[in-house]
């Protein structure tokens, strides 16, 4: 068995890199900038150089390295290529082929949300499970589905695009995807901030929120202070998300639902609001399905990349 | 390579049996009654006898038989056992173990809706695909999900329980599952009949439906005759189902959606009503995903059972 592997989580501004042993222990972790200029032509060579330098620095035996797992912020085809990844400046790119040629190591690639789900399954909030639904509540709402230890990619790389489940009729504003009434419009950090703005306007109830910055964090902080208006906002957020999660579990029936992303820093109180709306509409066999908070934070990507390689 | 296999699709009143060659050609097809009395203790012995008799009748060489695939109307665990199957009178039963002992052949088991999806993927409406979402509109609404050729069973055997996706708030009647507002309450044959009853009551519009038996079939027959009221009912049905399918594709991103069950006999007109509601809310990468009608009818089960064995 090979002793080591690398993970490279490519974001729009930095690439997070990790050197792992076969048990998932992080031996080293570092970052390099993502050079998106010139159609992102330097991104993969920069990663390859970082890895080759690390091999040299650590005096690793190349024979003992299982490979390099990489994730990108966009859809990845089954052959390890990407059709286009706007955030990196890429058009079509044969990611695994190119990175493999540059490093001389086997490479595998996946979409960032899916790979983060794999990482959380392996050593985070979903540890000990093989069927995991991961929901990332950040600027947007992302998702990653792992079934029997394998990522569900989908026919167009859209597997787990749960932020775009339609949850509300009659919405007048548009989601980033162009549709109206997507989950992301109510359950992301920006969505919660929007709900907050609406509630502050339509209600004249006193609230600590009136003196604070508009944000998802402010809402959940105020909930913890027992602020009545903040609780109504959390309730509305929970209703959209809880019902959508019930649709997801009726379809996927995962062992565990892991909620991550910046919004999840609110902690267990967030799960309480989601479960409250989830349980009355969840299919009976899935009503008791466990909810957990993500544990790996920004490292979920490099863990998932390593797991792509370690299998 | 083995030459033959058997499929046994166990329903509450009959067991459908099929003898297949390795290409999926049906060499023989027959039925036996399902004896549910005495806790269904005769069901598996009856199936074993039917298979052993067929082997004798056809003078098959046992060495050339790959095995027996079987489906049951209830959840099936990964080890081929069922916790309970009310329709067959069964409590816990180690289905594959028992049937394997009775026939001396390898056995595999699956849930009927899931196995039917596998059959339709193999040789029916989903032929040529590996990622299929099958929706069965019968007395209830069932579903089966096949990903990369494998059934998605789920942690509690509830994978593909799409009939219990919550699609309507404020519903006063209960679904068979106990919840209120399940897809099944509007998109099954009984659900469509219910919508028809409601429309006939709340509208005084003339309609050919006023002189006909209340049924999903009557509704779609009248749609084909250009009946305005029937079209409103079909529209409401399509709205519930189309939006729910958009949730499913945002989660699963299948290559194709296959719609079967008695209601699907309405034909392509049914798909038109579903797509009309689907497209405006579907995530962009999945908006053009193909819809097809199921092709194997009541034989989907035995085909899927055979495919369980042939892999």
PDB file of C-alpha atoms in Angstrom, chain B:
ATOM      1  CA  UNK B   1     -20.671 -16.983 -18.904  1.00  0.00           C
ATOM      2  CA  UNK B   2     -23.925 -18.412 -17.602  1.00  0.00           C
ATOM      3  CA  UNK B   3     -26.707 -18.759 -20.171  1.00  0.00           C
ATOM      4  CA  UNK B   4     -29.890 -18.276 -18.174  1.00  0.00           C
ATOM      5  CA  UNK B   5     -31.466 -16.589 -15.196  1.00  0.00           C
ATOM      6  CA  UNK B   6     -34.841 -16.301 -13.506  1.00  0.00           C
ATOM      7  CA  UNK B   7     -36.777 -13.277 -12.359  1.00  0.00           C
ATOM      8  CA  UNK B   8     -39.595 -13.410  -9.785  1.00  0.00           C
ATOM      9  CA  UNK B   9     -41.679 -10.286  -9.225  1.00  0.00           C
ATOM     10  CA  UNK B  10     -43.682 -10.866  -6.038  1.00  0.00           C
ATOM     11  CA  UNK B  11     -46.948  -8.963  -5.805  1.00  0.00           C
ATOM     12  CA  UNK B  12     -49.751  -9.193  -3.268  1.00  0.00           C
ATOM     13  CA  UNK B  13     -51.917 -11.466  -5.435  1.00  0.00           C
ATOM     14  CA  UNK B  14     -49.591 -13.065  -8.011  1.00  0.00           C
ATOM     15  CA  UNK B  15     -45.913 -13.756  -8.526  1.00  0.00           C
ATOM     16  CA  UNK B  16     -44.785 -13.045 -12.091  1.00  0.00           C
ATOM     17  CA  UNK B  17     -41.945 -15.279 -13.195  1.00  0.00           C
ATOM     18  CA  UNK B  18     -39.628 -15.085 -16.158  1.00  0.00           C
ATOM     19  CA  UNK B  19     -36.859 -17.209 -17.627  1.00  0.00           C
ATOM     20  CA  UNK B  20     -34.303 -15.071 -19.464  1.00  0.00           C
ATOM     21  CA  UNK B  21     -31.200 -15.630 -21.494  1.00  0.00           C
ATOM     22  CA  UNK B  22     -28.132 -13.487 -20.836  1.00  0.00           C
ATOM     23  CA  UNK B  23     -29.187 -10.903 -23.453  1.00  0.00           C
ATOM     24  CA  UNK B  24     -32.508 -10.332 -21.736  1.00  0.00           C
ATOM     25  CA  UNK B  25     -34.608 -12.340 -24.185  1.00  0.00           C
ATOM     26  CA  UNK B  26     -37.634 -13.769 -22.353  1.00  0.00           C
ATOM     27  CA  UNK B  27     -37.663 -17.509 -22.990  1.00  0.00           C
ATOM     28  CA  UNK B  28     -40.709 -18.112 -20.830  1.00  0.00           C
ATOM     29  CA  UNK B  29     -43.065 -16.063 -18.684  1.00  0.00           C
ATOM     30  CA  UNK B  30     -45.754 -17.277 -16.308  1.00  0.00           C
ATOM     31  CA  UNK B  31     -47.579 -16.497 -13.074  1.00  0.00           C
ATOM     32  CA  UNK B  32     -48.406 -18.272  -9.846  1.00  0.00           C
ATOM     33  CA  UNK B  33     -50.712 -17.099  -7.040  1.00  0.00           C
ATOM     34  CA  UNK B  34     -49.195 -15.418  -3.969  1.00  0.00           C
ATOM     35  CA  UNK B  35     -50.316 -17.355  -0.891  1.00  0.00           C
ATOM     36  CA  UNK B  36     -50.199 -14.711   1.824  1.00  0.00           C
ATOM     37  CA  UNK B  37     -51.979 -16.829   4.466  1.00  0.00           C
ATOM     38  CA  UNK B  38     -49.946 -18.300   7.387  1.00  0.00           C
ATOM     39  CA  UNK B  39     -47.712 -15.240   7.368  1.00  0.00           C
ATOM     40  CA  UNK B  40     -46.889 -15.848   3.729  1.00  0.00           C
ATOM     41  CA  UNK B  41     -44.844 -18.900   4.637  1.00  0.00           C
ATOM     42  CA  UNK B  42     -45.554 -20.593   1.277  1.00  0.00           C
ATOM     43  CA  UNK B  43     -44.508 -17.670  -0.920  1.00  0.00           C
ATOM     44  CA  UNK B  44     -40.833 -18.524  -1.300  1.00  0.00           C
ATOM     45  CA  UNK B  45     -41.314 -22.334  -1.386  1.00  0.00           C
ATOM     46  CA  UNK B  46     -43.942 -21.836  -4.147  1.00  0.00           C
ATOM     47  CA  UNK B  47     -41.493 -19.718  -6.146  1.00  0.00           C
ATOM     48  CA  UNK B  48     -38.709 -22.255  -5.649  1.00  0.00           C
ATOM     49  CA  UNK B  49     -40.983 -25.064  -6.823  1.00  0.00           C
ATOM     50  CA  UNK B  50     -42.062 -23.074  -9.889  1.00  0.00           C
ATOM     51  CA  UNK B  51     -38.425 -22.492 -10.810  1.00  0.00           C
ATOM     52  CA  UNK B  52     -37.296 -26.059 -10.172  1.00  0.00           C
ATOM     53  CA  UNK B  53     -40.250 -27.362 -12.207  1.00  0.00           C
ATOM     54  CA  UNK B  54     -39.309 -25.029 -15.057  1.00  0.00           C
ATOM     55  CA  UNK B  55     -35.693 -26.203 -14.979  1.00  0.00           C
ATOM     56  CA  UNK B  56     -36.973 -29.769 -15.257  1.00  0.00           C
ATOM     57  CA  UNK B  57     -39.540 -28.947 -17.965  1.00  0.00           C
ATOM     58  CA  UNK B  58     -36.981 -27.111 -20.116  1.00  0.00           C
ATOM     59  CA  UNK B  59     -34.262 -29.651 -19.319  1.00  0.00           C
ATOM     60  CA  UNK B  60     -31.895 -26.819 -18.345  1.00  0.00           C
ATOM     61  CA  UNK B  61     -28.389 -27.550 -17.119  1.00  0.00           C
ATOM     62  CA  UNK B  62     -28.215 -26.069 -13.600  1.00  0.00           C
ATOM     63  CA  UNK B  63     -24.579 -25.151 -14.189  1.00  0.00           C
ATOM     64  CA  UNK B  64     -25.728 -22.710 -16.851  1.00  0.00           C
ATOM     65  CA  UNK B  65     -28.158 -20.804 -14.600  1.00  0.00           C
ATOM     66  CA  UNK B  66     -26.730 -17.584 -13.147  1.00  0.00           C
ATOM     67  CA  UNK B  67     -29.341 -17.277 -10.416  1.00  0.00           C
ATOM     68  CA  UNK B  68     -32.713 -15.950  -9.337  1.00  0.00           C
ATOM     69  CA  UNK B  69     -33.548 -12.271  -8.952  1.00  0.00           C
ATOM     70  CA  UNK B  70     -36.566 -11.456  -6.841  1.00  0.00           C
ATOM     71  CA  UNK B  71     -38.415  -8.294  -5.923  1.00  0.00           C
ATOM     72  CA  UNK B  72     -40.811  -7.611  -3.074  1.00  0.00           C
ATOM     73  CA  UNK B  73     -43.330  -4.844  -2.377  1.00  0.00           C
ATOM     74  CA  UNK B  74     -41.414  -3.329   0.535  1.00  0.00           C
ATOM     75  CA  UNK B  75     -37.956  -2.287   1.689  1.00  0.00           C
ATOM     76  CA  UNK B  76     -35.108  -4.775   1.271  1.00  0.00           C
ATOM     77  CA  UNK B  77     -31.896  -4.552   3.297  1.00  0.00           C
ATOM     78  CA  UNK B  78     -28.444  -4.815   1.752  1.00  0.00           C
ATOM     79  CA  UNK B  79     -28.124  -8.430   2.962  1.00  0.00           C
ATOM     80  CA  UNK B  80     -31.239  -9.495   1.007  1.00  0.00           C
ATOM     81  CA  UNK B  81     -33.535  -9.664   4.031  1.00  0.00           C
ATOM     82  CA  UNK B  82     -36.762  -7.768   4.607  1.00  0.00           C
ATOM     83  CA  UNK B  83     -37.749  -6.334   8.006  1.00  0.00           C
ATOM     84  CA  UNK B  84     -41.476  -6.879   7.279  1.00  0.00           C
ATOM     85  CA  UNK B  85     -43.641  -6.862   4.164  1.00  0.00           C
ATOM     86  CA  UNK B  86     -47.262  -6.320   5.144  1.00  0.00           C
ATOM     87  CA  UNK B  87     -48.686  -7.127   1.682  1.00  0.00           C
ATOM     88  CA  UNK B  88     -47.171 -10.613   1.792  1.00  0.00           C
ATOM     89  CA  UNK B  89     -47.926 -11.312   5.439  1.00  0.00           C
ATOM     90  CA  UNK B  90     -44.198 -11.432   6.167  1.00  0.00           C
ATOM     91  CA  UNK B  91     -42.415 -10.436   9.300  1.00  0.00           C
ATOM     92  CA  UNK B  92     -38.614 -10.507   9.137  1.00  0.00           C
ATOM     93  CA  UNK B  93     -37.521 -12.805   6.343  1.00  0.00           C
ATOM     94  CA  UNK B  94     -34.050 -13.612   5.015  1.00  0.00           C
ATOM     95  CA  UNK B  95     -35.358 -13.690   1.447  1.00  0.00           C
ATOM     96  CA  UNK B  96     -32.215 -14.386  -0.544  1.00  0.00           C
ATOM     97  CA  UNK B  97     -30.841 -16.848   1.996  1.00  0.00           C
ATOM     98  CA  UNK B  98     -34.088 -18.835   2.100  1.00  0.00           C
ATOM     99  CA  UNK B  99     -34.693 -18.792  -1.656  1.00  0.00           C
ATOM    100  CA  UNK B 100     -31.087 -19.733  -2.314  1.00  0.00           C
ATOM    101  CA  UNK B 101     -31.382 -22.725   0.029  1.00  0.00           C
ATOM    102  CA  UNK B 102     -34.677 -23.770  -1.598  1.00  0.00           C
ATOM    103  CA  UNK B 103     -33.411 -23.548  -5.185  1.00  0.00           C
ATOM    104  CA  UNK B 104     -29.703 -24.228  -4.804  1.00  0.00           C
ATOM    105  CA  UNK B 105     -29.106 -21.121  -6.926  1.00  0.00           C
ATOM    106  CA  UNK B 106     -27.582 -17.716  -6.119  1.00  0.00           C
ATOM    107  CA  UNK B 107     -30.290 -15.153  -5.299  1.00  0.00           C
ATOM    108  CA  UNK B 108     -30.521 -11.394  -5.143  1.00  0.00           C
ATOM    109  CA  UNK B 109     -33.451  -9.290  -3.953  1.00  0.00           C
ATOM    110  CA  UNK B 110     -34.656  -5.709  -4.320  1.00  0.00           C
ATOM    111  CA  UNK B 111     -37.626  -3.484  -3.703  1.00  0.00           C
ATOM    112  CA  UNK B 112     -40.210  -3.697  -6.502  1.00  0.00           C
ATOM    113  CA  UNK B 113     -40.157  -0.030  -7.541  1.00  0.00           C
ATOM    114  CA  UNK B 114     -36.347   0.027  -7.596  1.00  0.00           C
ATOM    115  CA  UNK B 115     -36.118  -3.212  -9.520  1.00  0.00           C
ATOM    116  CA  UNK B 116     -38.682  -2.012 -12.079  1.00  0.00           C
ATOM    117  CA  UNK B 117     -36.463   1.044 -12.620  1.00  0.00           C
ATOM    118  CA  UNK B 118     -33.532  -1.282 -13.265  1.00  0.00           C
ATOM    119  CA  UNK B 119     -35.639  -3.208 -15.803  1.00  0.00           C
ATOM    120  CA  UNK B 120     -36.684  -0.025 -17.622  1.00  0.00           C
ATOM    121  CA  UNK B 121     -33.046   1.117 -17.678  1.00  0.00           C
ATOM    122  CA  UNK B 122     -31.964  -2.167 -19.156  1.00  0.00           C
ATOM    123  CA  UNK B 123     -34.494  -2.810 -21.892  1.00  0.00           C
ATOM    124  CA  UNK B 124     -37.322  -0.281 -21.551  1.00  0.00           C
ATOM    125  CA  UNK B 125     -37.820   3.485 -21.654  1.00  0.00           C
ATOM    126  CA  UNK B 126     -34.362   4.115 -20.193  1.00  0.00           C
ATOM    127  CA  UNK B 127     -32.485   1.778 -22.539  1.00  0.00           C
ATOM    128  CA  UNK B 128     -28.944   2.925 -23.298  1.00  0.00           C
ATOM    129  CA  UNK B 129     -28.640   4.893 -20.045  1.00  0.00           C
ATOM    130  CA  UNK B 130     -26.984   4.190 -16.693  1.00  0.00           C
ATOM    131  CA  UNK B 131     -28.500   7.025 -14.604  1.00  0.00           C
ATOM    132  CA  UNK B 132     -32.273   6.730 -14.596  1.00  0.00           C
ATOM    133  CA  UNK B 133     -35.029   8.229 -12.489  1.00  0.00           C
ATOM    134  CA  UNK B 134     -38.170   6.142 -12.809  1.00  0.00           C
ATOM    135  CA  UNK B 135     -41.500   7.484 -11.598  1.00  0.00           C
ATOM    136  CA  UNK B 136     -44.426   5.094 -11.351  1.00  0.00           C
ATOM    137  CA  UNK B 137     -47.863   6.698 -11.344  1.00  0.00           C
ATOM    138  CA  UNK B 138     -50.234   3.969 -10.218  1.00  0.00           C
ATOM    139  CA  UNK B 139     -52.598   3.731  -7.264  1.00  0.00           C
ATOM    140  CA  UNK B 140     -49.758   5.479  -5.461  1.00  0.00           C
ATOM    141  CA  UNK B 141     -46.637   7.225  -6.700  1.00  0.00           C
ATOM    142  CA  UNK B 142     -43.497   5.113  -6.543  1.00  0.00           C
ATOM    143  CA  UNK B 143     -39.978   5.769  -7.648  1.00  0.00           C
ATOM    144  CA  UNK B 144     -36.793   3.972  -8.463  1.00  0.00           C
ATOM    145  CA  UNK B 145     -33.374   5.514  -8.880  1.00  0.00           C
ATOM    146  CA  UNK B 146     -30.542   3.893 -10.777  1.00  0.00           C
ATOM    147  CA  UNK B 147     -27.105   5.504 -10.623  1.00  0.00           C
ATOM    148  CA  UNK B 148     -24.316   4.158 -12.774  1.00  0.00           C
ATOM    149  CA  UNK B 149     -26.373   0.995 -13.259  1.00  0.00           C
ATOM    150  CA  UNK B 150     -26.871   0.438  -9.512  1.00  0.00           C
ATOM    151  CA  UNK B 151     -30.092   0.818  -7.533  1.00  0.00           C
ATOM    152  CA  UNK B 152     -30.081   3.569  -4.906  1.00  0.00           C
ATOM    153  CA  UNK B 153     -31.543   1.696  -1.946  1.00  0.00           C
ATOM    154  CA  UNK B 154     -31.018   4.222   0.825  1.00  0.00           C
ATOM    155  CA  UNK B 155     -30.113   3.788   4.466  1.00  0.00           C
ATOM    156  CA  UNK B 156     -33.630   2.636   5.451  1.00  0.00           C
ATOM    157  CA  UNK B 157     -34.696   1.201   2.091  1.00  0.00           C
ATOM    158  CA  UNK B 158     -36.513   4.489   1.447  1.00  0.00           C
ATOM    159  CA  UNK B 159     -34.395   5.600  -1.550  1.00  0.00           C
ATOM    160  CA  UNK B 160     -36.720   6.767  -4.323  1.00  0.00           C
ATOM    161  CA  UNK B 161     -39.776   7.189  -2.076  1.00  0.00           C
ATOM    162  CA  UNK B 162     -40.682  10.167  -4.207  1.00  0.00           C
ATOM    163  CA  UNK B 163     -44.417   9.775  -3.694  1.00  0.00           C
ATOM    164  CA  UNK B 164     -43.861  11.273  -0.269  1.00  0.00           C
ATOM    165  CA  UNK B 165     -42.117  14.445  -1.292  1.00  0.00           C
ATOM    166  CA  UNK B 166     -44.047  17.275   0.329  1.00  0.00           C
ATOM    167  CA  UNK B 167     -45.547  19.422  -2.431  1.00  0.00           C
ATOM    168  CA  UNK B 168     -48.419  21.291  -0.814  1.00  0.00           C
ATOM    169  CA  UNK B 169     -48.844  23.168   2.444  1.00  0.00           C
ATOM    170  CA  UNK B 170     -52.239  23.379   4.110  1.00  0.00           C
ATOM    171  CA  UNK B 171     -53.575  20.040   2.842  1.00  0.00           C
ATOM    172  CA  UNK B 172     -56.312  18.766   5.163  1.00  0.00           C
ATOM    173  CA  UNK B 173     -56.498  15.145   3.986  1.00  0.00           C
ATOM    174  CA  UNK B 174     -53.865  12.595   4.979  1.00  0.00           C
ATOM    175  CA  UNK B 175     -51.687  10.553   2.651  1.00  0.00           C
ATOM    176  CA  UNK B 176     -51.454   6.796   3.226  1.00  0.00           C
ATOM    177  CA  UNK B 177     -48.071   7.462   4.875  1.00  0.00           C
ATOM    178  CA  UNK B 178     -49.694   9.683   7.498  1.00  0.00           C
ATOM    179  CA  UNK B 179     -48.317  12.995   6.247  1.00  0.00           C
ATOM    180  CA  UNK B 180     -50.260  15.766   4.546  1.00  0.00           C
ATOM    181  CA  UNK B 181     -49.422  17.250   1.152  1.00  0.00           C
ATOM    182  CA  UNK B 182     -47.449  14.327  -0.364  1.00  0.00           C
ATOM    183  CA  UNK B 183     -46.958  14.198  -4.151  1.00  0.00           C
ATOM    184  CA  UNK B 184     -48.900  10.925  -4.171  1.00  0.00           C
ATOM    185  CA  UNK B 185     -52.029  12.814  -3.086  1.00  0.00           C
ATOM    186  CA  UNK B 186     -52.108  14.697  -6.418  1.00  0.00           C
ATOM    187  CA  UNK B 187     -50.161  12.724  -8.999  1.00  0.00           C
ATOM    188  CA  UNK B 188     -51.313   9.117  -8.503  1.00  0.00           C
ATOM    189  CA  UNK B 189     -54.382   7.682 -10.267  1.00  0.00           C
ATOM    190  CA  UNK B 190     -56.355   8.216  -7.068  1.00  0.00           C
ATOM    191  CA  UNK B 191     -54.849  11.678  -6.655  1.00  0.00           C
ATOM    192  CA  UNK B 192     -55.888  12.723 -10.149  1.00  0.00           C
ATOM    193  CA  UNK B 193     -59.407  11.344  -9.539  1.00  0.00           C
ATOM    194  CA  UNK B 194     -59.502  13.449  -6.391  1.00  0.00           C
ATOM    195  CA  UNK B 195     -58.442  16.587  -8.286  1.00  0.00           C
ATOM    196  CA  UNK B 196     -61.194  15.763 -10.807  1.00  0.00           C
ATOM    197  CA  UNK B 197     -63.819  15.536  -8.058  1.00  0.00           C
ATOM    198  CA  UNK B 198     -62.678  18.875  -6.652  1.00  0.00           C
ATOM    199  CA  UNK B 199     -62.762  20.608 -10.029  1.00  0.00           C
ATOM    200  CA  UNK B 200     -66.197  19.218 -10.895  1.00  0.00           C
ATOM    201  CA  UNK B 201     -67.457  20.615  -7.617  1.00  0.00           C
ATOM    202  CA  UNK B 202     -65.831  24.025  -7.614  1.00  0.00           C
ATOM    203  CA  UNK B 203     -66.485  24.810 -11.301  1.00  0.00           C
ATOM    204  CA  UNK B 204     -69.802  24.844 -13.155  1.00  0.00           C
ATOM    205  CA  UNK B 205     -68.098  24.744 -16.523  1.00  0.00           C
ATOM    206  CA  UNK B 206     -69.635  22.184 -18.896  1.00  0.00           C
ATOM    207  CA  UNK B 207     -67.399  19.142 -19.440  1.00  0.00           C
ATOM    208  CA  UNK B 208     -67.624  15.650 -20.866  1.00  0.00           C
ATOM    209  CA  UNK B 209     -66.264  14.546 -17.490  1.00  0.00           C
ATOM    210  CA  UNK B 210     -69.672  15.223 -15.886  1.00  0.00           C
ATOM    211  CA  UNK B 211     -71.123  12.194 -17.678  1.00  0.00           C
ATOM    212  CA  UNK B 212     -68.235   9.823 -17.152  1.00  0.00           C
ATOM    213  CA  UNK B 213     -66.710   7.682 -14.475  1.00  0.00           C
ATOM    214  CA  UNK B 214     -64.343   9.610 -12.202  1.00  0.00           C
ATOM    215  CA  UNK B 215     -60.811   8.421 -13.041  1.00  0.00           C
ATOM    216  CA  UNK B 216     -57.374   9.505 -14.184  1.00  0.00           C
ATOM    217  CA  UNK B 217     -58.086   7.749 -17.481  1.00  0.00           C
ATOM    218  CA  UNK B 218     -61.296   9.767 -17.988  1.00  0.00           C
ATOM    219  CA  UNK B 219     -59.365  12.982 -17.365  1.00  0.00           C
ATOM    220  CA  UNK B 220     -56.670  12.276 -19.962  1.00  0.00           C
ATOM    221  CA  UNK B 221     -59.191  10.899 -22.473  1.00  0.00           C
ATOM    222  CA  UNK B 222     -61.108  14.160 -22.132  1.00  0.00           C
ATOM    223  CA  UNK B 223     -57.874  16.164 -22.490  1.00  0.00           C
ATOM    224  CA  UNK B 224     -57.386  14.436 -25.853  1.00  0.00           C
ATOM    225  CA  UNK B 225     -60.934  15.535 -26.783  1.00  0.00           C
ATOM    226  CA  UNK B 226     -59.901  19.105 -25.981  1.00  0.00           C
ATOM    227  CA  UNK B 227     -62.156  19.373 -22.928  1.00  0.00           C
ATOM    228  CA  UNK B 228     -61.320  22.653 -21.157  1.00  0.00           C
ATOM    229  CA  UNK B 229     -62.043  21.476 -17.620  1.00  0.00           C
ATOM    230  CA  UNK B 230     -60.047  18.273 -18.097  1.00  0.00           C
ATOM    231  CA  UNK B 231     -57.119  20.398 -19.261  1.00  0.00           C
ATOM    232  CA  UNK B 232     -57.251  22.413 -16.034  1.00  0.00           C
ATOM    233  CA  UNK B 233     -57.086  19.193 -14.020  1.00  0.00           C
ATOM    234  CA  UNK B 234     -54.168  17.922 -16.110  1.00  0.00           C
ATOM    235  CA  UNK B 235     -52.484  21.281 -15.614  1.00  0.00           C
ATOM    236  CA  UNK B 236     -52.804  21.054 -11.828  1.00  0.00           C
ATOM    237  CA  UNK B 237     -51.511  17.466 -11.857  1.00  0.00           C
ATOM    238  CA  UNK B 238     -48.608  18.542 -14.100  1.00  0.00           C
ATOM    239  CA  UNK B 239     -47.757  21.444 -11.820  1.00  0.00           C
ATOM    240  CA  UNK B 240     -47.337  19.256  -8.735  1.00  0.00           C
ATOM    241  CA  UNK B 241     -45.430  16.554 -10.567  1.00  0.00           C
ATOM    242  CA  UNK B 242     -43.310  18.858 -12.749  1.00  0.00           C
ATOM    243  CA  UNK B 243     -42.070  20.898  -9.802  1.00  0.00           C
ATOM    244  CA  UNK B 244     -41.322  17.768  -7.786  1.00  0.00           C
ATOM    245  CA  UNK B 245     -39.381  16.308 -10.721  1.00  0.00           C
ATOM    246  CA  UNK B 246     -37.345  19.533 -10.875  1.00  0.00           C
ATOM    247  CA  UNK B 247     -36.363  18.975  -7.232  1.00  0.00           C
ATOM    248  CA  UNK B 248     -35.402  15.413  -8.089  1.00  0.00           C
ATOM    249  CA  UNK B 249     -33.218  16.418 -11.046  1.00  0.00           C
ATOM    250  CA  UNK B 250     -31.490  19.195  -9.050  1.00  0.00           C
ATOM    251  CA  UNK B 251     -30.522  16.477  -6.575  1.00  0.00           C
ATOM    252  CA  UNK B 252     -29.845  13.496  -8.845  1.00  0.00           C
ATOM    253  CA  UNK B 253     -29.194  14.912 -12.326  1.00  0.00           C
ATOM    254  CA  UNK B 254     -30.243  11.709 -14.125  1.00  0.00           C
ATOM    255  CA  UNK B 255     -29.711  11.122 -17.841  1.00  0.00           C
ATOM    256  CA  UNK B 256     -33.389  10.366 -18.351  1.00  0.00           C
ATOM    257  CA  UNK B 257     -36.678  10.428 -16.467  1.00  0.00           C
ATOM    258  CA  UNK B 258     -38.927   7.462 -17.228  1.00  0.00           C
ATOM    259  CA  UNK B 259     -42.602   7.706 -16.296  1.00  0.00           C
ATOM    260  CA  UNK B 260     -44.583   4.492 -15.952  1.00  0.00           C
ATOM    261  CA  UNK B 261     -47.551   3.011 -14.130  1.00  0.00           C
ATOM    262  CA  UNK B 262     -51.214   2.946 -15.159  1.00  0.00           C
ATOM    263  CA  UNK B 263     -51.498   6.733 -15.446  1.00  0.00           C
ATOM    264  CA  UNK B 264     -48.676   6.805 -18.010  1.00  0.00           C
ATOM    265  CA  UNK B 265     -50.936   4.982 -20.465  1.00  0.00           C
ATOM    266  CA  UNK B 266     -52.274   8.468 -21.226  1.00  0.00           C
ATOM    267  CA  UNK B 267     -49.174   8.706 -23.429  1.00  0.00           C
ATOM    268  CA  UNK B 268     -47.057  11.656 -24.575  1.00  0.00           C
ATOM    269  CA  UNK B 269     -49.736  14.229 -23.634  1.00  0.00           C
ATOM    270  CA  UNK B 270     -48.966  13.461 -19.995  1.00  0.00           C
ATOM    271  CA  UNK B 271     -45.284  14.286 -20.467  1.00  0.00           C
ATOM    272  CA  UNK B 272     -46.305  17.589 -22.072  1.00  0.00           C
ATOM    273  CA  UNK B 273     -48.129  18.697 -18.916  1.00  0.00           C
ATOM    274  CA  UNK B 274     -45.263  17.628 -16.676  1.00  0.00           C
ATOM    275  CA  UNK B 275     -42.573  19.344 -18.775  1.00  0.00           C
ATOM    276  CA  UNK B 276     -44.573  22.560 -18.913  1.00  0.00           C
ATOM    277  CA  UNK B 277     -44.292  22.952 -15.124  1.00  0.00           C
ATOM    278  CA  UNK B 278     -40.841  21.373 -14.965  1.00  0.00           C
ATOM    279  CA  UNK B 279     -38.861  23.621 -17.274  1.00  0.00           C
ATOM    280  CA  UNK B 280     -39.358  27.041 -15.624  1.00  0.00           C
ATOM    281  CA  UNK B 281     -38.118  25.751 -12.253  1.00  0.00           C
ATOM    282  CA  UNK B 282     -35.533  23.154 -13.337  1.00  0.00           C
ATOM    283  CA  UNK B 283     -31.849  23.952 -12.754  1.00  0.00           C
ATOM    284  CA  UNK B 284     -30.377  25.081 -16.067  1.00  0.00           C
ATOM    285  CA  UNK B 285     -28.071  22.094 -16.673  1.00  0.00           C
ATOM    286  CA  UNK B 286     -31.006  19.735 -16.195  1.00  0.00           C
ATOM    287  CA  UNK B 287     -33.660  21.710 -18.087  1.00  0.00           C
ATOM    288  CA  UNK B 288     -33.268  19.669 -21.270  1.00  0.00           C
ATOM    289  CA  UNK B 289     -33.114  16.287 -19.539  1.00  0.00           C
ATOM    290  CA  UNK B 290     -35.140  13.780 -21.549  1.00  0.00           C
ATOM    291  CA  UNK B 291     -38.496  12.431 -20.380  1.00  0.00           C
ATOM    292  CA  UNK B 292     -39.675   9.066 -21.686  1.00  0.00           C
ATOM    293  CA  UNK B 293     -42.597   6.746 -21.123  1.00  0.00           C
ATOM    294  CA  UNK B 294     -41.975   3.331 -19.607  1.00  0.00           C
ATOM    295  CA  UNK B 295     -42.093   0.507 -22.143  1.00  0.00           C
ATOM    296  CA  UNK B 296     -42.108  -2.747 -20.228  1.00  0.00           C
ATOM    297  CA  UNK B 297     -45.455  -2.347 -18.456  1.00  0.00           C
ATOM    298  CA  UNK B 298     -46.088  -5.104 -15.919  1.00  0.00           C
ATOM    299  CA  UNK B 299     -42.974  -6.938 -17.070  1.00  0.00           C
ATOM    300  CA  UNK B 300     -40.563  -4.264 -15.788  1.00  0.00           C
ATOM    301  CA  UNK B 301     -40.263  -6.220 -12.530  1.00  0.00           C
ATOM    302  CA  UNK B 302     -39.150  -9.523 -14.027  1.00  0.00           C
ATOM    303  CA  UNK B 303     -36.719  -7.756 -16.359  1.00  0.00           C
ATOM    304  CA  UNK B 304     -35.245  -5.871 -13.409  1.00  0.00           C
ATOM    305  CA  UNK B 305     -35.004  -9.091 -11.383  1.00  0.00           C
ATOM    306  CA  UNK B 306     -33.070 -10.701 -14.224  1.00  0.00           C
ATOM    307  CA  UNK B 307     -30.778  -7.669 -14.418  1.00  0.00           C
ATOM    308  CA  UNK B 308     -30.094  -7.921 -10.661  1.00  0.00           C
ATOM    309  CA  UNK B 309     -28.520 -11.286 -11.432  1.00  0.00           C
ATOM    310  CA  UNK B 310     -26.894 -10.505 -14.769  1.00  0.00           C
ATOM    311  CA  UNK B 311     -25.344  -7.317 -13.343  1.00  0.00           C
TER     312      UNK B 311
END
